[in-house]
Amino acid sequence: MNPAAIVVMGVSGCGKSTIGRLLGERLGWVFEDGDAFHPPANVAKMSAGTPLTDDDRWPWLRAIAARIAAARAAGAPVIIGCSALKRAYRDVLRDGHADTRFLHLTGAPELIMARQASRTGHFMPASLIASQFATLELPETEADVIDLDVDPEPPEIVARAIAALRRRGDIA
């Protein structure tokens, strides 16, 4: 049984969009970037270099959860890139269902910070990466999360993700 959604999660700059798009291509699923679900006030706040608070994040997470619910109802699985930094945030995305999987992109902070600093055209400034690492609650005890090292090239990360999802019986 396919999950309703795969959430590609991790701090800013870890490769959520790149991996999510490639995974979507490989699986034939739609990829949606969680950044598109942010209300304009959140984008403005981050663009100004101000970290989001939990109160800022709840409406954004509920919008993503609604998209997952729509995918579930339509029987059309979706891949969504979303930081999902805290367990409480992941719980909102799970929404009481067991058919959401998370791919946690993880790696050396220095590597991720360097990638974040080299990005262009994104509203999230590199100055906020420290707040993301500070907020991150590692999903060490969450059975629906697969950790993936971001050091390899993106096609290798996607191959590892697919292999892990297959081993678990999440995808054929």
PDB file of N, CA and C in Angstrom, residues 27-62:
ATOM      1  N   LEU A  27       8.991   8.118  -8.914  1.00  0.00           N
ATOM      2  CA  LEU A  27       7.786   7.397  -8.506  1.00  0.00           C
ATOM      3  C   LEU A  27       6.568   7.740  -9.353  1.00  0.00           C
ATOM      4  N   GLY A  28       6.650   8.812 -10.138  1.00  0.00           N
ATOM      5  CA  GLY A  28       5.483   9.259 -10.895  1.00  0.00           C
ATOM      6  C   GLY A  28       4.450   9.947 -10.020  1.00  0.00           C
ATOM      7  N   TRP A  29       4.915  10.543  -8.920  1.00  0.00           N
ATOM      8  CA  TRP A  29       4.038  11.256  -7.995  1.00  0.00           C
ATOM      9  C   TRP A  29       4.255  12.754  -8.161  1.00  0.00           C
ATOM     10  N   VAL A  30       3.272  13.518  -7.777  1.00  0.00           N
ATOM     11  CA  VAL A  30       3.374  14.977  -7.780  1.00  0.00           C
ATOM     12  C   VAL A  30       4.262  15.413  -6.622  1.00  0.00           C
ATOM     13  N   PHE A  31       5.137  16.390  -6.881  1.00  0.00           N
ATOM     14  CA  PHE A  31       5.919  17.020  -5.822  1.00  0.00           C
ATOM     15  C   PHE A  31       5.408  18.436  -5.625  1.00  0.00           C
ATOM     16  N   GLU A  32       5.236  18.817  -4.369  1.00  0.00           N
ATOM     17  CA  GLU A  32       4.860  20.186  -4.033  1.00  0.00           C
ATOM     18  C   GLU A  32       5.808  20.715  -2.970  1.00  0.00           C
ATOM     19  N   ASP A  33       6.276  21.926  -3.174  1.00  0.00           N
ATOM     20  CA  ASP A  33       7.192  22.551  -2.226  1.00  0.00           C
ATOM     21  C   ASP A  33       6.385  23.187  -1.109  1.00  0.00           C
ATOM     22  N   GLY A  34       6.699  22.810   0.115  1.00  0.00           N
ATOM     23  CA  GLY A  34       5.983  23.348   1.276  1.00  0.00           C
ATOM     24  C   GLY A  34       6.074  24.854   1.392  1.00  0.00           C
ATOM     25  N   ASP A  35       7.113  25.447   0.795  1.00  0.00           N
ATOM     26  CA  ASP A  35       7.232  26.906   0.842  1.00  0.00           C
ATOM     27  C   ASP A  35       6.022  27.583   0.213  1.00  0.00           C
ATOM     28  N   ALA A  36       5.402  26.933  -0.769  1.00  0.00           N
ATOM     29  CA  ALA A  36       4.243  27.515  -1.449  1.00  0.00           C
ATOM     30  C   ALA A  36       3.018  27.617  -0.535  1.00  0.00           C
ATOM     31  N   PHE A  37       3.046  26.912   0.583  1.00  0.00           N
ATOM     32  CA  PHE A  37       1.920  26.924   1.514  1.00  0.00           C
ATOM     33  C   PHE A  37       2.058  28.006   2.583  1.00  0.00           C
ATOM     34  N   HIS A  38       3.207  28.663   2.638  1.00  0.00           N
ATOM     35  CA  HIS A  38       3.404  29.728   3.634  1.00  0.00           C
ATOM     36  C   HIS A  38       2.517  30.925   3.307  1.00  0.00           C
ATOM     37  N   PRO A  39       1.863  31.502   4.315  1.00  0.00           N
ATOM     38  CA  PRO A  39       1.153  32.753   4.079  1.00  0.00           C
ATOM     39  C   PRO A  39       2.171  33.868   3.820  1.00  0.00           C
ATOM     40  N   PRO A  40       1.763  34.921   3.122  1.00  0.00           N
ATOM     41  CA  PRO A  40       2.687  36.020   2.813  1.00  0.00           C
ATOM     42  C   PRO A  40       3.394  36.605   4.039  1.00  0.00           C
ATOM     43  N   ALA A  41       2.721  36.639   5.176  1.00  0.00           N
ATOM     44  CA  ALA A  41       3.340  37.193   6.385  1.00  0.00           C
ATOM     45  C   ALA A  41       4.553  36.363   6.812  1.00  0.00           C
ATOM     46  N   ASN A  42       4.477  35.045   6.657  1.00  0.00           N
ATOM     47  CA  ASN A  42       5.624  34.198   7.004  1.00  0.00           C
ATOM     48  C   ASN A  42       6.798  34.463   6.072  1.00  0.00           C
ATOM     49  N   VAL A  43       6.512  34.567   4.779  1.00  0.00           N
ATOM     50  CA  VAL A  43       7.570  34.815   3.801  1.00  0.00           C
ATOM     51  C   VAL A  43       8.236  36.159   4.097  1.00  0.00           C
ATOM     52  N   ALA A  44       7.427  37.173   4.398  1.00  0.00           N
ATOM     53  CA  ALA A  44       7.973  38.499   4.709  1.00  0.00           C
ATOM     54  C   ALA A  44       8.847  38.440   5.955  1.00  0.00           C
ATOM     55  N   LYS A  45       8.388  37.719   6.957  1.00  0.00           N
ATOM     56  CA  LYS A  45       9.140  37.617   8.203  1.00  0.00           C
ATOM     57  C   LYS A  45      10.494  36.947   7.966  1.00  0.00           C
ATOM     58  N   MET A  46      10.486  35.820   7.249  1.00  0.00           N
ATOM     59  CA  MET A  46      11.737  35.116   6.976  1.00  0.00           C
ATOM     60  C   MET A  46      12.647  35.946   6.069  1.00  0.00           C
ATOM     61  N   SER A  47      12.064  36.610   5.074  1.00  0.00           N
ATOM     62  CA  SER A  47      12.855  37.449   4.176  1.00  0.00           C
ATOM     63  C   SER A  47      13.576  38.551   4.935  1.00  0.00           C
ATOM     64  N   ALA A  48      12.954  39.006   6.025  1.00  0.00           N
ATOM     65  CA  ALA A  48      13.557  40.052   6.856  1.00  0.00           C
ATOM     66  C   ALA A  48      14.568  39.485   7.846  1.00  0.00           C
ATOM     67  N   GLY A  49      14.760  38.154   7.818  1.00  0.00           N
ATOM     68  CA  GLY A  49      15.738  37.542   8.706  1.00  0.00           C
ATOM     69  C   GLY A  49      15.219  37.203  10.079  1.00  0.00           C
ATOM     70  N   THR A  50      13.889  37.167  10.230  1.00  0.00           N
ATOM     71  CA  THR A  50      13.276  36.862  11.522  1.00  0.00           C
ATOM     72  C   THR A  50      12.784  35.416  11.516  1.00  0.00           C
ATOM     73  N   PRO A  51      13.244  34.599  12.476  1.00  0.00           N
ATOM     74  CA  PRO A  51      12.781  33.207  12.522  1.00  0.00           C
ATOM     75  C   PRO A  51      11.280  33.131  12.807  1.00  0.00           C
ATOM     76  N   LEU A  52      10.651  32.114  12.267  1.00  0.00           N
ATOM     77  CA  LEU A  52       9.234  31.888  12.542  1.00  0.00           C
ATOM     78  C   LEU A  52       9.057  31.319  13.941  1.00  0.00           C
ATOM     79  N   THR A  53       7.923  31.619  14.536  1.00  0.00           N
ATOM     80  CA  THR A  53       7.538  31.048  15.828  1.00  0.00           C
ATOM     81  C   THR A  53       6.569  29.899  15.569  1.00  0.00           C
ATOM     82  N   ASP A  54       6.256  29.152  16.603  1.00  0.00           N
ATOM     83  CA  ASP A  54       5.255  28.097  16.456  1.00  0.00           C
ATOM     84  C   ASP A  54       3.931  28.685  15.975  1.00  0.00           C
ATOM     85  N   ASP A  55       3.541  29.829  16.520  1.00  0.00           N
ATOM     86  CA  ASP A  55       2.280  30.451  16.093  1.00  0.00           C
ATOM     87  C   ASP A  55       2.290  30.774  14.605  1.00  0.00           C
ATOM     88  N   ASP A  56       3.457  31.144  14.064  1.00  0.00           N
ATOM     89  CA  ASP A  56       3.572  31.398  12.631  1.00  0.00           C
ATOM     90  C   ASP A  56       3.427  30.106  11.834  1.00  0.00           C
ATOM     91  N   ARG A  57       3.935  29.026  12.384  1.00  0.00           N
ATOM     92  CA  ARG A  57       3.999  27.763  11.633  1.00  0.00           C
ATOM     93  C   ARG A  57       2.684  26.987  11.617  1.00  0.00           C
ATOM     94  N   TRP A  58       1.849  27.106  12.647  1.00  0.00           N
ATOM     95  CA  TRP A  58       0.646  26.266  12.711  1.00  0.00           C
ATOM     96  C   TRP A  58      -0.249  26.408  11.483  1.00  0.00           C
ATOM     97  N   PRO A  59      -0.597  27.607  11.025  1.00  0.00           N
ATOM     98  CA  PRO A  59      -1.463  27.696   9.824  1.00  0.00           C
ATOM     99  C   PRO A  59      -0.799  27.072   8.584  1.00  0.00           C
ATOM    100  N   TRP A  60       0.509  27.251   8.460  1.00  0.00           N
ATOM    101  CA  TRP A  60       1.253  26.675   7.347  1.00  0.00           C
ATOM    102  C   TRP A  60       1.190  25.147   7.395  1.00  0.00           C
ATOM    103  N   LEU A  61       1.417  24.581   8.567  1.00  0.00           N
ATOM    104  CA  LEU A  61       1.372  23.130   8.716  1.00  0.00           C
ATOM    105  C   LEU A  61      -0.023  22.579   8.480  1.00  0.00           C
ATOM    106  N   ARG A  62      -1.046  23.311   8.942  1.00  0.00           N
ATOM    107  CA  ARG A  62      -2.425  22.857   8.705  1.00  0.00           C
ATOM    108  C   ARG A  62      -2.757  22.875   7.213  1.00  0.00           C
TER     109      ARG A  62
END
